Short mmCIF file of C-alpha atoms in Angstrom, two decimals:
data_model
loop_
_atom_site.label_atom_id
_atom_site.label_comp_id
_atom_site.label_asym_id
_atom_site.label_seq_id
_atom_site.Cartn_x
_atom_site.Cartn_y
_atom_site.Cartn_z
CA MET Y 1 22.83 4.46 -12.51
CA GLY Y 2 20.72 3.56 -9.51
CA ASP Y 3 23.39 4.66 -7.00
CA ARG Y 4 20.88 6.02 -4.47
CA ARG Y 5 18.65 2.96 -4.86
CA ASP Y 6 21.61 0.63 -4.41
CA ALA Y 7 22.76 2.51 -1.31
CA HIS Y 8 19.35 1.84 0.25
CA LEU Y 9 19.10 -1.77 -0.82
CA PHE Y 10 22.67 -3.02 -0.38
CA ALA Y 11 24.50 -0.85 2.15
CA ALA Y 12 25.11 -2.33 5.62
CA GLY Y 13 23.31 -1.12 8.71
CA PRO Y 14 19.76 -1.01 10.06
CA LYS Y 15 17.02 -1.17 7.41
CA ARG Y 16 13.62 0.51 7.17
CA VAL Y 17 10.57 -0.69 5.23
CA LEU Y 18 7.34 1.20 4.55
CA ALA Y 19 4.27 -0.88 3.51
CA LEU Y 20 1.14 0.82 2.15
CA ASP Y 21 -2.28 -0.87 1.90
CA GLY Y 22 -4.70 -0.70 -0.99
CA GLY Y 23 -8.08 0.97 -0.65
CA GLY Y 24 -9.10 3.30 -3.52
CA THR Y 25 -9.98 6.83 -2.42
CA LEU Y 26 -9.33 5.73 1.16
CA GLY Y 27 -5.69 6.19 0.31
CA ILE Y 28 -6.30 9.73 1.59
CA VAL Y 29 -6.30 8.18 5.08
CA GLU Y 30 -2.88 6.75 4.42
CA LEU Y 31 -1.59 10.16 3.36
CA ALA Y 32 -2.71 11.75 6.64
CA PHE Y 33 -0.62 9.21 8.58
CA LEU Y 34 2.32 9.68 6.24
CA ALA Y 35 2.20 13.44 6.73
CA ARG Y 36 2.58 12.89 10.46
CA ILE Y 37 5.45 10.39 9.96
CA GLU Y 38 7.18 12.77 7.54
CA ALA Y 39 6.87 15.69 9.96
CA LEU Y 40 8.36 13.72 12.86
CA LEU Y 41 11.27 12.41 10.80
CA ARG Y 42 11.91 15.85 9.24
CA ALA Y 43 12.19 17.31 12.73
CA ARG Y 44 14.95 14.76 13.46
CA CYS Y 45 16.73 16.05 10.34
CA ASP Y 46 16.90 19.61 11.71
CA GLY Y 47 13.69 20.57 9.93
CA ASP Y 48 15.23 20.23 6.49
CA PRO Y 49 12.46 21.36 4.03
CA GLY Y 50 13.96 19.07 1.40
CA PHE Y 51 13.48 15.95 3.55
CA ARG Y 52 11.44 13.22 1.89
CA LEU Y 53 10.27 9.83 3.13
CA GLY Y 54 11.91 8.37 0.00
CA HIS Y 55 15.27 9.53 1.43
CA TRP Y 56 14.72 7.77 4.73
CA PHE Y 57 13.10 4.42 3.95
CA ASP Y 58 15.17 1.76 2.23
CA LEU Y 59 12.18 -0.05 0.70
CA ILE Y 60 8.71 1.36 0.02
CA GLY Y 61 6.03 -0.95 -1.28
CA GLY Y 62 2.32 -0.69 -1.91
CA THR Y 63 -0.74 -2.41 -3.30
CA SER Y 64 -3.25 -0.64 -5.57
CA THR Y 65 -3.77 2.88 -4.21
CA GLY Y 66 -0.79 2.20 -1.96
CA ALA Y 67 1.31 1.53 -5.08
CA ILE Y 68 0.57 5.02 -6.39
CA ILE Y 69 1.66 6.54 -3.11
CA ALA Y 70 4.71 4.29 -2.83
CA ALA Y 71 5.90 5.25 -6.32
CA GLY Y 72 5.36 8.94 -5.58
CA LEU Y 73 7.43 8.72 -2.40
CA ALA Y 74 10.16 6.65 -4.05
CA THR Y 75 10.51 9.24 -6.83
CA GLY Y 76 11.04 12.05 -4.33
CA MET Y 77 7.60 13.55 -3.82
CA SER Y 78 6.62 15.06 -0.48
CA VAL Y 79 3.44 13.92 1.21
CA ALA Y 80 1.91 17.36 0.62
CA GLU Y 81 2.59 17.03 -3.12
CA LEU Y 82 1.07 13.54 -3.18
CA THR Y 83 -2.01 14.71 -1.28
CA ARG Y 84 -2.65 17.40 -3.90
CA VAL Y 85 -2.33 14.78 -6.64
CA TYR Y 86 -4.72 12.50 -4.78
CA LEU Y 87 -7.39 15.13 -4.34
CA GLU Y 88 -7.22 15.63 -8.09
CA LEU Y 89 -7.05 11.92 -8.89
CA GLY Y 90 -10.09 10.81 -6.87
CA PRO Y 91 -12.78 12.70 -8.81
CA LEU Y 92 -11.08 11.89 -12.12
CA ALA Y 93 -10.63 8.14 -11.58
CA PHE Y 94 -13.98 7.52 -9.87
CA ARG Y 95 -16.29 9.41 -12.23
CA ARG Y 96 -19.25 7.25 -13.10
CA ARG Y 97 -19.93 6.57 -16.75
CA ARG Y 98 -23.02 8.25 -18.16
CA TRP Y 99 -24.09 5.00 -19.77
CA ARG Y 100 -22.95 1.58 -18.63
CA PRO Y 101 -24.52 -1.76 -19.48
CA VAL Y 102 -24.43 -3.38 -16.04
CA GLY Y 103 -22.14 -6.40 -16.00
CA LEU Y 104 -20.72 -5.72 -19.43
CA VAL Y 105 -18.23 -2.91 -18.83
CA PRO Y 106 -16.37 -1.71 -15.69
CA ARG Y 107 -18.03 0.90 -13.53
CA TYR Y 108 -15.29 3.46 -14.23
CA ASP Y 109 -13.27 4.43 -17.27
CA ALA Y 110 -9.58 3.66 -16.62
CA ARG Y 111 -8.28 6.24 -19.10
CA PRO Y 112 -8.26 9.27 -16.74
CA LEU Y 113 -6.30 7.27 -14.18
CA ALA Y 114 -3.87 6.06 -16.85
CA ARG Y 115 -3.38 9.63 -18.12
CA LEU Y 116 -2.61 10.95 -14.66
CA LEU Y 117 -0.13 8.16 -14.00
CA GLN Y 118 1.50 8.87 -17.37
CA ARG Y 119 1.71 12.57 -16.52
CA GLN Y 120 3.22 11.85 -13.13
CA PHE Y 121 5.71 9.12 -14.05
CA GLY Y 122 6.10 9.52 -17.77
CA GLU Y 123 8.18 6.90 -19.57
CA ARG Y 124 10.24 5.98 -16.52
CA THR Y 125 11.07 2.32 -16.18
CA LEU Y 126 11.81 0.48 -12.96
CA ASP Y 127 15.51 0.98 -13.67
CA ASP Y 128 15.17 4.77 -13.84
CA PRO Y 129 17.56 6.55 -11.42
CA ALA Y 130 14.71 8.89 -10.47
CA ILE Y 131 13.46 6.03 -8.28
CA GLY Y 132 15.83 6.84 -5.45
CA THR Y 133 15.11 3.98 -3.10
CA GLY Y 134 13.82 0.43 -3.13
CA LEU Y 135 10.31 0.22 -4.60
CA ALA Y 136 7.93 -2.74 -4.85
CA VAL Y 137 4.41 -2.93 -6.32
CA MET Y 138 1.98 -5.75 -5.70
CA ALA Y 139 -0.24 -6.83 -8.62
CA ARG Y 140 -2.02 -10.05 -9.52
CA ARG Y 141 -1.42 -11.76 -12.80
CA PHE Y 142 -4.88 -13.03 -13.68
CA ASP Y 143 -4.08 -15.36 -16.55
CA THR Y 144 -1.77 -17.47 -14.35
CA GLY Y 145 -3.56 -16.84 -11.03
CA SER Y 146 -0.41 -15.60 -9.27
CA PRO Y 147 0.47 -12.55 -7.14
CA TRP Y 148 3.41 -10.63 -8.58
CA LEU Y 149 5.61 -8.43 -6.40
CA ILE Y 150 7.36 -6.27 -9.01
CA SER Y 151 10.37 -4.42 -7.63
CA ASN Y 152 13.39 -2.39 -8.69
CA ASN Y 153 15.73 -4.77 -6.90
CA PRO Y 154 18.49 -5.52 -9.44
CA ARG Y 155 19.29 -8.81 -7.68
CA ALA Y 156 15.78 -10.17 -8.18
CA PRO Y 157 15.52 -13.25 -10.42
CA PHE Y 158 13.71 -11.58 -13.36
CA TRP Y 159 15.42 -8.19 -13.33
CA ASN Y 160 17.48 -8.74 -16.48
CA ASP Y 161 16.52 -10.23 -19.83
CA PRO Y 162 17.33 -13.96 -19.77
CA GLN Y 163 19.84 -15.09 -22.37
CA ASP Y 164 17.30 -17.33 -24.06
CA GLY Y 165 14.94 -14.40 -24.63
CA SER Y 166 12.13 -16.15 -22.77
CA ALA Y 167 11.05 -12.97 -20.93
CA ILE Y 168 11.44 -9.22 -20.74
CA GLY Y 169 13.46 -8.19 -17.71
CA ASN Y 170 11.53 -6.27 -15.01
CA ARG Y 171 13.99 -3.40 -15.35
CA HIS Y 172 12.28 -2.50 -18.62
CA TYR Y 173 8.74 -2.33 -17.24
CA ARG Y 174 7.22 1.15 -17.33
CA LEU Y 175 6.43 2.40 -13.82
CA ALA Y 176 3.10 3.99 -14.84
CA GLN Y 177 1.94 0.73 -16.39
CA VAL Y 178 3.00 -1.41 -13.39
CA ILE Y 179 1.03 0.90 -11.06
CA ARG Y 180 -1.94 0.81 -13.40
CA ALA Y 181 -1.84 -3.00 -13.24
CA SER Y 182 -1.84 -2.87 -9.46
CA THR Y 183 -4.94 -0.65 -9.42
CA ALA Y 184 -7.04 -2.61 -11.92
CA ALA Y 185 -9.88 -3.65 -9.58
CA PRO Y 186 -12.21 -6.01 -11.51
CA GLY Y 187 -15.65 -4.57 -12.02
CA PHE Y 188 -14.35 -1.06 -11.36
CA PHE Y 189 -11.56 -0.69 -13.94
CA ARG Y 190 -10.54 -2.76 -16.91
CA PRO Y 191 -7.57 -5.13 -16.46
CA GLU Y 192 -4.14 -4.06 -17.63
CA TRP Y 193 -2.15 -5.93 -20.25
CA LEU Y 194 1.59 -6.01 -19.66
CA GLN Y 195 4.12 -7.39 -22.14
CA VAL Y 196 6.30 -9.77 -20.14
CA VAL Y 197 7.48 -12.00 -23.03
CA ALA Y 198 8.41 -10.54 -26.39
CA GLY Y 199 6.38 -11.62 -29.38
CA VAL Y 200 3.52 -13.28 -27.53
CA LYS Y 201 0.21 -12.14 -26.11
CA PRO Y 202 0.64 -9.76 -23.15
CA ALA Y 203 -0.09 -10.95 -19.62
CA LEU Y 204 -3.36 -9.91 -17.95
CA PHE Y 205 -3.10 -8.14 -14.58
CA VAL Y 206 -5.70 -7.07 -12.02
CA ASP Y 207 -5.63 -5.30 -8.66
CA GLY Y 208 -3.01 -6.59 -6.24
CA GLY Y 209 -5.57 -6.37 -3.47
CA LEU Y 210 -7.19 -9.51 -4.84
CA SER Y 211 -4.42 -11.55 -3.25
CA PRO Y 212 -3.30 -12.13 0.33
CA TYR Y 213 -1.29 -8.92 0.05
CA ASN Y 214 -3.67 -5.96 0.11
CA ASN Y 215 -1.45 -5.13 3.08
CA PRO Y 216 1.88 -5.89 1.37
CA SER Y 217 3.90 -6.15 4.60
CA LEU Y 218 4.54 -9.91 4.46
CA ALA Y 219 5.43 -9.79 0.76
CA LEU Y 220 7.92 -6.99 1.44
CA LEU Y 221 9.38 -8.88 4.38
CA MET Y 222 9.87 -11.86 2.11
CA LEU Y 223 11.61 -9.62 -0.41
CA THR Y 224 14.10 -8.58 2.26
CA GLN Y 225 14.73 -12.14 3.51
CA ALA Y 226 14.30 -14.82 0.85
CA ARG Y 227 17.60 -15.92 -0.69
CA ALA Y 228 16.21 -15.66 -4.20
CA PHE Y 229 15.97 -11.87 -3.94
CA GLY Y 230 19.61 -11.40 -2.94
CA LEU Y 231 19.06 -8.97 -0.03
CA GLN Y 232 18.78 -11.03 3.16
CA TRP Y 233 18.82 -8.05 5.47
CA PRO Y 234 19.82 -8.85 9.06
CA LEU Y 235 16.90 -9.50 11.44
CA GLY Y 236 16.30 -8.18 14.92
CA PRO Y 237 14.32 -5.32 16.46
CA GLU Y 238 17.40 -3.10 16.36
CA ARG Y 239 18.18 -4.02 12.71
CA LEU Y 240 14.88 -4.06 10.83
CA LEU Y 241 11.94 -1.67 11.07
CA LEU Y 242 8.65 -2.22 9.26
CA VAL Y 243 6.08 0.61 9.26
CA SER Y 244 2.67 -0.44 7.89
CA VAL Y 245 -0.05 2.09 7.09
CA GLY Y 246 -3.69 1.25 6.38
CA THR Y 247 -6.55 2.95 4.60
CA GLY Y 248 -9.22 2.63 7.27
CA GLN Y 249 -10.39 -0.65 8.83
CA TYR Y 250 -13.67 -2.04 10.07
CA ARG Y 251 -15.04 -5.43 10.97
CA ARG Y 252 -16.83 -6.82 7.98
CA GLY Y 253 -20.08 -8.72 8.26
CA LEU Y 254 -23.77 -8.20 7.70
CA HIS Y 255 -24.24 -6.13 10.89
CA GLY Y 256 -27.92 -7.12 11.04
CA ALA Y 257 -28.57 -6.44 7.36
CA PRO Y 258 -30.04 -9.16 5.18
CA PRO Y 259 -27.55 -11.14 3.08
CA PRO Y 260 -27.12 -10.27 -0.61
CA THR Y 261 -29.97 -11.61 -2.71
CA THR Y 262 -28.02 -12.18 -5.95
CA ALA Y 263 -25.24 -14.59 -6.74
CA GLY Y 264 -23.02 -11.70 -7.85
CA GLY Y 265 -23.66 -9.76 -4.67
CA LEU Y 266 -22.91 -12.76 -2.51
CA ALA Y 267 -19.71 -13.49 -4.46
CA LEU Y 268 -18.50 -9.90 -4.10
CA HIS Y 269 -19.26 -9.86 -0.38
CA ALA Y 270 -17.37 -13.16 0.10
CA LEU Y 271 -14.38 -11.86 -1.91
CA LEU Y 272 -14.14 -8.68 0.18
CA ASP Y 273 -14.40 -10.80 3.33
CA ALA Y 274 -11.44 -12.90 2.12
CA VAL Y 275 -9.38 -9.75 1.55
CA ALA Y 276 -10.25 -8.57 5.09
CA ASP Y 277 -9.31 -11.96 6.54
CA ALA Y 278 -5.91 -11.75 4.87
CA GLN Y 279 -5.40 -8.29 6.39
CA VAL Y 280 -6.10 -9.65 9.87
CA LEU Y 281 -3.76 -12.60 9.30
CA THR Y 282 -0.96 -10.25 8.27
CA LEU Y 283 -1.43 -8.13 11.36
CA THR Y 284 -1.56 -11.25 13.54
CA LEU Y 285 1.71 -12.66 12.25
CA LEU Y 286 3.61 -9.38 12.44
CA GLN Y 287 2.47 -8.77 16.02
CA TRP Y 288 3.39 -12.38 16.86
CA PHE Y 289 6.95 -12.39 15.59
CA GLY Y 290 7.67 -8.66 15.69
CA GLU Y 291 8.09 -6.13 18.46
CA PRO Y 292 5.04 -3.87 17.96
CA ALA Y 293 5.18 -0.16 18.76
CA PHE Y 294 1.66 -0.75 20.10
CA ARG Y 295 -0.73 -3.66 19.84
CA TRP Y 296 -3.97 -3.97 17.94
CA PRO Y 297 -6.63 -6.42 19.17
CA ILE Y 298 -6.84 -9.45 16.89
CA ASN Y 299 -9.94 -11.30 18.05
CA ALA Y 300 -11.65 -12.55 21.21
CA GLU Y 301 -9.49 -15.68 21.34
CA LEU Y 302 -6.03 -14.19 20.81
CA GLY Y 303 -6.52 -10.73 22.27
CA ASP Y 304 -3.53 -8.64 21.13
CA LEU Y 305 -0.91 -11.39 21.68
CA ALA Y 306 0.68 -9.40 24.48
CA GLY Y 307 3.58 -11.28 26.07
CA GLU Y 308 3.88 -13.70 23.14
CA VAL Y 309 6.75 -13.79 20.65
CA LEU Y 310 6.99 -16.60 18.15
CA GLY Y 311 10.42 -18.19 18.57
CA GLY Y 312 11.22 -16.24 21.73
CA ARG Y 313 12.96 -13.23 20.11
CA PRO Y 314 11.36 -10.51 17.93
CA LEU Y 315 12.47 -10.54 14.31
CA LEU Y 316 11.84 -6.83 13.73
CA THR Y 317 10.36 -3.62 15.10
CA PHE Y 318 6.83 -3.20 13.77
CA ALA Y 319 4.47 -0.22 13.74
CA ARG Y 320 0.98 -0.49 12.26
CA TYR Y 321 -1.08 2.70 11.82
CA ASN Y 322 -4.72 2.80 10.77
CA MET Y 323 -8.05 4.46 11.48
CA PRO Y 324 -10.86 2.10 12.49
CA LEU Y 325 -14.05 3.21 10.80
CA GLU Y 326 -16.10 1.87 13.69
CA SER Y 327 -18.73 3.99 15.43
CA ASP Y 328 -17.68 3.15 18.97
CA TRP Y 329 -13.97 3.69 18.28
CA LEU Y 330 -14.52 7.05 16.58
CA GLU Y 331 -16.73 8.24 19.44
CA ARG Y 332 -14.23 7.07 22.06
CA GLU Y 333 -11.09 8.38 20.35
CA LEU Y 334 -12.35 11.47 18.49
CA GLY Y 335 -15.59 12.29 20.24
CA MET Y 336 -17.40 11.87 16.91
CA ARG Y 337 -20.86 10.39 16.67
CA ILE Y 338 -21.47 9.24 13.13
CA ALA Y 339 -24.74 7.71 12.03
CA ALA Y 340 -24.57 4.18 10.67
CA ALA Y 341 -25.68 5.27 7.19
CA ARG Y 342 -23.02 7.97 7.01
CA LEU Y 343 -20.35 5.60 8.30
CA ALA Y 344 -21.25 3.16 5.54
CA GLN Y 345 -20.71 5.95 3.02
CA LEU Y 346 -17.34 6.86 4.51
CA ARG Y 347 -16.20 3.24 4.13
CA ARG Y 348 -16.71 3.31 0.38
CA PHE Y 349 -13.42 3.11 -1.50
CA ASP Y 350 -14.86 4.61 -4.69
CA ASP Y 351 -16.51 7.81 -3.45
CA PRO Y 352 -14.22 10.85 -3.77
CA ARG Y 353 -16.78 13.09 -2.06
CA ASN Y 354 -15.59 11.68 1.28
CA MET Y 355 -11.92 12.46 0.82
CA ASP Y 356 -11.73 15.84 2.58
CA GLU Y 357 -13.64 14.61 5.61
CA LEU Y 358 -11.66 11.39 5.85
CA HIS Y 359 -8.37 13.27 5.60
CA ALA Y 360 -9.39 15.62 8.41
CA MET Y 361 -10.43 12.69 10.59
CA ALA Y 362 -7.27 10.71 9.89
CA THR Y 363 -5.07 13.74 10.60
CA LYS Y 364 -6.48 13.87 14.12
CA VAL Y 365 -5.99 10.13 14.57
CA ALA Y 366 -2.40 10.30 13.31
CA GLU Y 367 -1.52 13.06 15.75
CA ARG Y 368 -2.54 10.75 18.62
CA GLN Y 369 -1.41 7.43 17.22
CA VAL Y 370 1.99 8.12 15.63
CA ARG Y 371 4.56 8.75 18.36
CA PRO Y 372 8.27 9.62 17.93
CA GLU Y 373 9.31 6.71 20.13
CA HIS Y 374 7.70 4.24 17.73
CA ILE Y 375 10.66 4.74 15.40
CA PRO Y 376 13.83 4.18 17.42
CA ALA Y 377 16.50 6.82 16.89
CA ALA Y 378 19.01 4.10 16.00
CA PHE Y 379 17.30 3.84 12.59
CA ASP Y 380 18.04 7.51 11.83
CA ALA Y 381 21.75 6.85 11.65
CA ALA Y 382 21.17 4.56 8.67
CA ALA Y 383 19.48 7.25 6.55
CA ALA Y 384 21.22 7.75 3.22
#
């Protein structure tokens, strides 16, 4: 049981990690990049139509919408199959309620999302052999105020039931419920209750994006390195590859607009700013101690950290793919002039009407941004 998973997690040789950001319906951007990555890697495997990213990556992890995609890939779905599911999921999950007392109930009913996850993953637990590679899902336990990276790593501290019966081992958690917990954005969907200790009140979970790990790259890197998790994969740009895929980025701020006039509006704006700041910090650190396939600008002070490596030697090879939803970038790179009002609509993570357009845009960006040389051929030899 778990032979394919164990081969990915514990076999010697170069290791490959795929990290997928959260972002609601903007996950369709992620899928466009993944389609390009899948096509390039399939070509290296002699065009095998049965090739899947879950066969190639040793660990796939995601937050919120990225958790849905990560689980689909880890259970053997192609990117095309996942894209079809997503185009169905968006209108179902983000259908506004006909009647909603503002501030009293979430904006969207979580039941359609839960039903689709149940249909897709059924009663599978994290120990199910259908999960053919390493999988990690970022959620936030709200009642204890702690981010939880829930994985199918059988060497993790809470994988098995402790002898004293103080907890339920992670191996028994239902995959559909773990993903639902990761996607429970407060105000948009109700929280998810997850039984983690038998016989007591379940634990309350909300969206993993409400932590420093909306981009889960650093959490996944910790999973591969911290002694507690029992993996401790070798470091070095020739030994460890981390591919990170975003859901569209833009510089937050007021952009000349007046500040929110309500306490709730100001609090939401500040919370989203904190999530964006954590994203920038993650990118900064990985470009600083990794060997980037290409460099993103960080800010006016740091530039893109070209010529700087923390500690003198890169710890890993790092590739970050994303589509800036910025008017000047889109005009320069795609020749697209998008009015400010329309761009603001495209940035919404809860509007499924934008999905087709965003997917088409991101497909063009991926064709230019994702290059075969970004993934050194040495990592192909490690594929299970």
